[in-house]
Amino acid sequence: MDILPILASLRRHKVTALLLILQIALTCAIVCNAVFLISQRLHRMQLPSGMAEHELVQIRLGSVGDGSDAKSQTQADVAALQRIPGVQQVAVVNQLPFTEGDASNGDLKLKPGQQTSTLTVAQYFGQNVVSTMGLHLLAGRNFQPEEYVDLDTALASLNNGSAQGFPQTVIITKGLAERLWPGEEALGKTFYLGGDIPFRVIGVVADLARPNQFYNGIENSILWPMRLTFAEGGSYLIRCAPGARRAVLKAGLAKLKELDPGRVVLEKRTYDDARSAFFAHDSAMSDMLLSVIIALLLVTGLGIVGLASFWVGQRRRQIGVRRALGATRGDILRYFQIENFLIVGFGIVLGMAMAYGLSLLLMQHYALPRLPFGYLPLGALALWLLGQCAVLAPALRAAAVPPVVATRTV
Amino acid sequence: MFFYYLQLAVRSFRRNRVLTVLMVLTLGLGIGASITTLTVLKLLSGDPLPTRSARLFTPVINPWAADSEGAVEQMPRWWGDMMSYTDAMSLLHARKAKRQAVTTLTKARIAPTKPGTYPFFGGGVLTTPDFFAMFDVPFAYGGGWSAQDGENRARVVVISSALNNRLFAGRDSVGKMLRVNDHEYRIIGVLKPWAPQPRFYALNFGDTYGDGDAVYLPLQSARANHMLPTNYSCWGPANTAHMETSPCAWVNLWVEFEHAADARAYKQFLKHYVQQQMALGRLHQPRVWLYSLTGFLDREQVVPSDLRLQTNLAFGFLLICIVNTVGLLLAKCLWRSREIGVRRAMGAMRRMIFAQYMVESAIVGITGGVLGLVFAELGLLAIRHQPASYAHLAHLDPSMFAATFAVALVASLIAGLLPAWRACVVVPAPQLKSI
């Protein structure tokens, strides 16, 4: 079918056609960027923590009293938790990946006395952490029992100006090892933290994400062989079969309450819950973006239906004349489909430029990466499809106009 | 005349029901989305103390960082705009402003004395005496403490109205004892409900929005009982038993001036202080900042960027809805060219036709506004289920109610301009010919 007559007739509806093109362009610009924003959020939500996520349960208690008997209490708690049927391992740990709140971070230096720190790392420590979290040890070894020191002893010695009471060894992530010593073997290397305390790398794990603060890499985490108590902010991390988590959590809480009924439970959750709480904002935002996309497509689709119906109604006589002169129903149907294809096409061309401009604006104000070009043809395809679906009903109505209309005046 | 136009409009709506419903629905959706996000934005970017905020300031200094250039780049505001105890107390004791208070926040463990009840945690504001007068905190019973009480580490506490309701059924509890972190504190004041949004005095210490804190304690007394701030940033080995002397920043300083113009002199004083401390070798960075209350809220980016994005998105959506409505209105009005021709031929003037079409779009707008209000209520219902500390505060207020209709009317009138213009320039003769 010839395009020229369609263009010529469109020129007679300049204003309405232009409005529709503008609407499609705006929709295209917003939908492309919104889809990209959703993909960004989804990517964030799928970041690996490095742990056996579906097998972990966390219980955190508030400190009671002055904490003088916290050590024995922690030991008793861990022993009691371990006796619960279904529990495989129990750890005490200071923080978990992807959780809000205070995180222990340190400035890492490669040489003693270095003026500027190389990067910031998240510092994990506690009893039995590597195996309970289910971290994947790639090289080296796990901590030996004799390497462990108590957190309070380490801090006390630090306050006296000596690093002797601090652990000497450290396990780091593969990502951190590659950043610190690209292409080199990390085992046996030394770095410095908290002033100039040296730490020797004895093991490398595949992944362990930071709790929060991802601005210089989520993989920058280290592990120390250091014991802590629940009163010092330690969480009990319990590993069990995925199906047993709810039961273990319930039994664990009951057991801890039994040991001391007066304690305050600050946190009781499966790790999956903790993780989804951390990403709740992202998930809410992508839901919101998705509903905006749907609403936009709906509004634009209905707008096309409305205008197309109007055009069909206005051209009833013209259609009748064409039918009388020998045009088939298919010709009329195709006429409106091609007309819509052209209008949406113009809208998409304008919309792509707008999408790109909008992306630049977003980059400026919200620290987002640029819209990848791949999203543009996707948006174009979606809008063309929408246009064809929306125009189908009015076009069919047009095709049904009988040739006899040509002989009537109104 | 207006009623005639109204009649004509209603008749026209009846003729094109689907188109009319479509227009109203579209406009309603756009207005609902915009008002929802605007309400939340207004809630979050509100002034917590409208009568005082112009005279309230908070100074910020770089507490250490001789060699932190790299670290600063890597971690902007690494000290979280907090101040070390030493600096804050020196500036407090200098008394260069009308009023001044040092604030920080702790997680206070409150133990009711009633048997069978368990202890719970509540926000504990650790501060100095001027806090209450400076922030215009309303007391229901009793009052605050004196500087002397602070120096003496007196165990006195001011409690919130919510806590008073919970523990003492709302009765005057001044003089009663309260167990905070296993120490007995004597209640000397009970507040009326007070929860500024955002909680500007503890921006780096926890949730920015909420129902207010539970207890207010003299800073020195609470520290004597080892209450720890919920956030601290250290640049050397910290000893939490001696936070006062540790190389850590963990308090905010707030000052109130007689006039906002006094800020300039105060900033000068602040500069002198820092230079003096640099000469002593205590501080290393000469830069100082003095933020007004609202300036500080901006600096700390209290309004989440997600929300600003949502608001922009909602207005983009509204724009598309308006374009859509313009298109549909235009289609409708061109459809009726003949009717216009007849009316013009029978003596209706152009401005009458214009007015008629504007009335029609205004009706679409107001109906859209009513629908938008329904959508906004639904939207806010959805917001209240969102995971944010401000979520439960999101309600439509009267000013937003009015704004809804203003937005609806303006949007529909803008949408109606083009169709009404096209309608009134219709030349009657050709339209009549075809009849």
Short mmCIF file of C-alpha atoms in Angstrom, two decimals, chain A residues 3-256:
data_model
loop_
_atom_site.label_atom_id
_atom_site.label_comp_id
_atom_site.label_asym_id
_atom_site.label_seq_id
_atom_site.Cartn_x
_atom_site.Cartn_y
_atom_site.Cartn_z
CA ILE A 3 2.30 5.59 2.14
CA LEU A 4 1.97 8.95 0.42
CA PRO A 5 -1.83 9.25 0.52
CA ILE A 6 -1.74 8.37 4.22
CA LEU A 7 0.80 11.11 4.87
CA ALA A 8 -1.26 13.53 2.85
CA SER A 9 -4.38 12.77 4.86
CA LEU A 10 -2.41 12.99 8.13
CA ARG A 11 -1.40 16.49 7.13
CA ARG A 12 -5.06 17.44 7.27
CA HIS A 13 -5.16 16.40 10.96
CA LYS A 14 -1.90 18.06 11.81
CA VAL A 15 -2.68 19.14 15.35
CA THR A 16 -4.29 15.94 16.60
CA ALA A 17 -1.62 13.83 14.91
CA LEU A 18 1.13 15.96 16.43
CA LEU A 19 -0.44 15.65 19.87
CA LEU A 20 -0.54 11.88 19.53
CA ILE A 21 3.08 11.83 18.34
CA LEU A 22 4.08 13.96 21.32
CA GLN A 23 2.25 11.66 23.71
CA ILE A 24 3.89 8.58 22.24
CA ALA A 25 7.30 10.26 22.36
CA LEU A 26 6.91 11.17 26.04
CA THR A 27 5.69 7.67 26.84
CA CYS A 28 8.63 6.16 24.96
CA ALA A 29 11.12 8.38 26.83
CA ILE A 30 9.72 7.59 30.26
CA VAL A 31 9.11 3.89 29.64
CA CYS A 32 12.65 3.29 28.31
CA ASN A 33 14.21 4.99 31.31
CA ALA A 34 11.83 3.37 33.80
CA VAL A 35 12.59 -0.10 32.44
CA PHE A 36 16.28 0.66 32.75
CA LEU A 37 15.81 1.88 36.33
CA ILE A 38 13.96 -1.34 37.18
CA SER A 39 16.78 -3.42 35.71
CA GLN A 40 19.26 -1.47 37.86
CA ARG A 41 17.24 -2.22 40.99
CA LEU A 42 16.84 -5.87 40.11
CA HIS A 43 20.58 -6.14 39.55
CA ARG A 44 21.20 -4.64 43.00
CA MET A 45 18.73 -7.00 44.59
CA GLN A 46 20.48 -10.02 43.10
CA LEU A 47 23.99 -9.20 44.32
CA PRO A 48 25.57 -12.30 45.86
CA SER A 49 26.31 -12.26 49.59
CA GLY A 50 28.66 -15.26 49.43
CA MET A 51 26.78 -17.07 52.22
CA ALA A 52 24.50 -20.10 52.22
CA GLU A 53 21.61 -17.64 52.40
CA HIS A 54 18.68 -20.01 52.57
CA GLU A 55 20.09 -21.95 55.50
CA LEU A 56 20.69 -19.15 58.00
CA VAL A 57 18.76 -17.75 60.94
CA GLN A 58 19.79 -14.67 62.95
CA ILE A 59 18.99 -13.85 66.58
CA ARG A 60 20.38 -10.72 68.21
CA LEU A 61 19.90 -9.88 71.86
CA GLY A 62 20.22 -6.54 73.64
CA SER A 63 22.84 -6.29 76.34
CA VAL A 64 21.72 -6.73 79.91
CA GLY A 65 23.51 -5.33 82.93
CA ASP A 66 27.18 -4.37 82.78
CA GLY A 67 28.17 -7.32 80.61
CA SER A 68 30.58 -8.86 83.13
CA ASP A 69 29.16 -12.35 82.69
CA ALA A 70 28.47 -11.93 78.98
CA LYS A 71 31.24 -14.34 77.96
CA SER A 72 29.94 -17.30 79.91
CA GLN A 73 26.38 -16.40 78.94
CA THR A 74 27.33 -16.32 75.26
CA GLN A 75 29.02 -19.71 75.59
CA ALA A 76 25.98 -21.15 77.31
CA ASP A 77 23.68 -19.68 74.65
CA VAL A 78 25.75 -21.13 71.80
CA ALA A 79 25.87 -24.54 73.48
CA ALA A 80 22.11 -24.48 74.02
CA LEU A 81 21.41 -23.41 70.45
CA GLN A 82 23.67 -26.18 69.14
CA ARG A 83 21.63 -28.79 70.98
CA ILE A 84 18.42 -27.83 69.16
CA PRO A 85 17.49 -30.62 66.75
CA GLY A 86 18.18 -29.70 63.14
CA VAL A 87 20.86 -27.12 63.95
CA GLN A 88 24.08 -27.76 62.02
CA GLN A 89 26.33 -24.95 63.19
CA VAL A 90 26.13 -21.85 65.35
CA ALA A 91 28.28 -18.73 65.01
CA VAL A 92 28.53 -15.45 66.88
CA VAL A 93 29.16 -12.67 64.38
CA ASN A 94 29.38 -8.88 64.55
CA GLN A 95 27.56 -8.11 61.29
CA LEU A 96 25.95 -9.68 58.24
CA PRO A 97 26.01 -8.80 54.54
CA PHE A 98 23.16 -6.60 53.30
CA THR A 99 21.89 -5.35 56.65
CA GLU A 100 21.20 -1.80 57.77
CA GLY A 101 22.75 -0.22 60.81
CA ASP A 102 26.23 0.29 62.16
CA ALA A 103 28.87 -1.63 60.30
CA SER A 104 32.46 -2.13 61.33
CA ASN A 105 34.68 -0.61 58.67
CA GLY A 106 38.39 0.10 58.59
CA ASP A 107 40.84 2.00 56.42
CA LEU A 108 43.25 -0.44 54.86
CA LYS A 109 46.84 0.43 53.97
CA LEU A 110 49.36 -1.63 52.03
CA LYS A 111 52.44 -0.14 53.70
CA PRO A 112 52.94 0.94 57.31
CA GLY A 113 52.91 4.71 57.74
CA GLN A 114 51.19 5.19 54.40
CA GLN A 115 49.62 8.68 54.28
CA THR A 116 46.37 7.86 52.46
CA SER A 117 44.44 4.68 52.98
CA THR A 118 44.18 2.36 49.97
CA LEU A 119 40.53 1.51 50.48
CA THR A 120 37.89 0.90 53.13
CA VAL A 121 37.01 -2.64 54.11
CA ALA A 122 34.20 -4.18 56.13
CA GLN A 123 35.57 -6.03 59.15
CA TYR A 124 33.81 -9.28 60.05
CA PHE A 125 34.65 -11.25 63.16
CA GLY A 126 33.22 -13.75 65.62
CA GLN A 127 33.33 -17.43 66.52
CA ASN A 128 32.95 -20.14 63.86
CA VAL A 129 31.96 -17.64 61.18
CA VAL A 130 33.46 -19.09 57.97
CA SER A 131 31.87 -22.53 58.18
CA THR A 132 28.51 -21.37 59.57
CA MET A 133 28.07 -18.73 56.88
CA GLY A 134 29.02 -21.41 54.37
CA LEU A 135 31.72 -19.25 52.77
CA HIS A 136 33.55 -20.93 49.92
CA LEU A 137 37.25 -21.13 50.80
CA LEU A 138 39.23 -20.87 47.54
CA ALA A 139 42.79 -20.91 48.88
CA GLY A 140 44.60 -21.20 52.19
CA ARG A 141 42.89 -22.37 55.37
CA ASN A 142 40.28 -21.48 57.97
CA PHE A 143 41.30 -20.04 61.37
CA GLN A 144 42.79 -22.43 63.97
CA PRO A 145 41.33 -22.35 67.50
CA GLU A 146 44.58 -20.96 68.94
CA GLU A 147 44.43 -17.93 66.63
CA TYR A 148 41.26 -16.59 68.26
CA VAL A 149 41.43 -13.69 70.72
CA ASP A 150 38.65 -12.04 72.72
CA LEU A 151 37.35 -8.73 71.44
CA ASP A 152 37.63 -7.01 74.84
CA THR A 153 41.25 -8.19 75.31
CA ALA A 154 42.13 -6.98 71.82
CA LEU A 155 40.53 -3.58 72.42
CA ALA A 156 42.12 -3.25 75.88
CA SER A 157 45.56 -3.94 74.48
CA LEU A 158 44.89 -1.45 71.71
CA ASN A 159 43.92 1.18 74.27
CA ASN A 160 47.24 0.54 76.00
CA GLY A 161 48.98 1.36 72.76
CA SER A 162 49.98 -2.17 71.79
CA ALA A 163 48.69 -4.34 68.98
CA GLN A 164 49.89 -7.54 70.66
CA GLY A 165 46.44 -8.64 71.80
CA PHE A 166 45.01 -8.25 68.32
CA PRO A 167 44.69 -11.14 65.86
CA GLN A 168 47.64 -11.46 63.48
CA THR A 169 45.87 -13.29 60.66
CA VAL A 170 43.06 -12.49 58.32
CA ILE A 171 40.88 -14.09 55.64
CA ILE A 172 39.91 -11.90 52.69
CA THR A 173 37.63 -12.15 49.67
CA LYS A 174 38.88 -12.99 46.19
CA GLY A 175 37.63 -9.63 44.93
CA LEU A 176 39.63 -7.75 47.56
CA ALA A 177 42.74 -9.87 46.87
CA GLU A 178 42.53 -8.98 43.18
CA ARG A 179 42.16 -5.31 43.96
CA LEU A 180 45.06 -5.21 46.41
CA TRP A 181 47.49 -7.44 44.52
CA PRO A 182 46.33 -7.82 40.91
CA GLY A 183 47.68 -10.98 39.32
CA GLU A 184 49.61 -11.99 42.42
CA GLU A 185 49.17 -14.70 45.04
CA ALA A 186 47.49 -13.08 48.04
CA LEU A 187 48.29 -15.81 50.58
CA GLY A 188 51.06 -14.79 52.95
CA LYS A 189 50.85 -11.10 52.01
CA THR A 190 50.43 -8.45 54.73
CA PHE A 191 48.36 -5.28 54.96
CA TYR A 192 47.74 -2.72 57.72
CA LEU A 193 44.62 -1.55 59.47
CA GLY A 194 43.62 0.72 62.38
CA GLY A 195 46.80 2.73 62.55
CA ASP A 196 49.58 0.35 61.60
CA ILE A 197 48.57 -3.07 62.86
CA PRO A 198 49.80 -5.75 60.42
CA PHE A 199 47.60 -8.64 59.27
CA ARG A 200 48.79 -11.66 57.30
CA VAL A 201 46.43 -13.22 54.74
CA ILE A 202 45.95 -16.92 55.47
CA GLY A 203 42.86 -17.63 53.42
CA VAL A 204 40.83 -16.38 50.46
CA VAL A 205 37.05 -16.89 50.19
CA ALA A 206 35.04 -16.54 46.98
CA ASP A 207 32.55 -13.91 48.12
CA LEU A 208 31.46 -12.03 51.21
CA ALA A 209 29.51 -8.84 50.60
CA ARG A 210 29.77 -5.80 52.87
CA PRO A 211 26.85 -4.98 55.19
CA ASN A 212 26.17 -1.63 53.49
CA GLN A 213 28.18 1.27 52.06
CA PHE A 214 28.95 -0.09 48.63
CA TYR A 215 30.53 3.02 47.16
CA ASN A 216 33.95 1.46 46.70
CA GLY A 217 32.99 -2.12 46.01
CA ILE A 218 30.72 -4.57 47.77
CA GLU A 219 33.41 -7.26 47.80
CA ASN A 220 35.85 -5.47 50.13
CA SER A 221 35.48 -7.62 53.24
CA ILE A 222 37.89 -9.20 55.68
CA LEU A 223 37.46 -11.73 58.50
CA TRP A 224 39.32 -11.77 61.82
CA PRO A 225 39.68 -14.63 64.29
CA MET A 226 38.14 -12.71 67.17
CA ARG A 227 35.52 -13.84 69.69
CA LEU A 228 32.76 -11.53 70.81
CA THR A 229 29.75 -11.74 73.09
CA PHE A 230 26.12 -10.93 72.48
CA ALA A 231 26.57 -7.92 74.78
CA GLU A 232 29.19 -6.53 72.43
CA GLY A 233 26.69 -6.54 69.59
CA GLY A 234 27.18 -10.12 68.41
CA SER A 235 24.37 -11.91 66.62
CA TYR A 236 23.76 -15.62 66.89
CA LEU A 237 23.86 -17.03 63.37
CA ILE A 238 22.35 -20.50 63.14
CA ARG A 239 22.70 -22.77 60.13
CA CYS A 240 20.13 -25.46 59.46
CA ALA A 241 18.24 -27.06 56.58
CA PRO A 242 16.12 -24.49 54.65
CA GLY A 243 12.86 -26.18 55.63
CA ALA A 244 13.73 -26.21 59.33
CA ARG A 245 14.40 -22.48 59.68
CA ARG A 246 11.09 -21.39 61.18
CA ALA A 247 11.08 -24.23 63.68
CA VAL A 248 14.73 -23.63 64.62
CA LEU A 249 14.08 -19.90 65.09
CA LYS A 250 11.15 -20.62 67.38
CA ALA A 251 13.02 -23.24 69.36
CA GLY A 252 16.10 -21.01 69.59
CA LEU A 253 14.12 -18.07 70.96
CA ALA A 254 12.39 -20.31 73.48
CA LYS A 255 15.73 -21.71 74.59
CA LEU A 256 17.29 -18.24 75.00
#
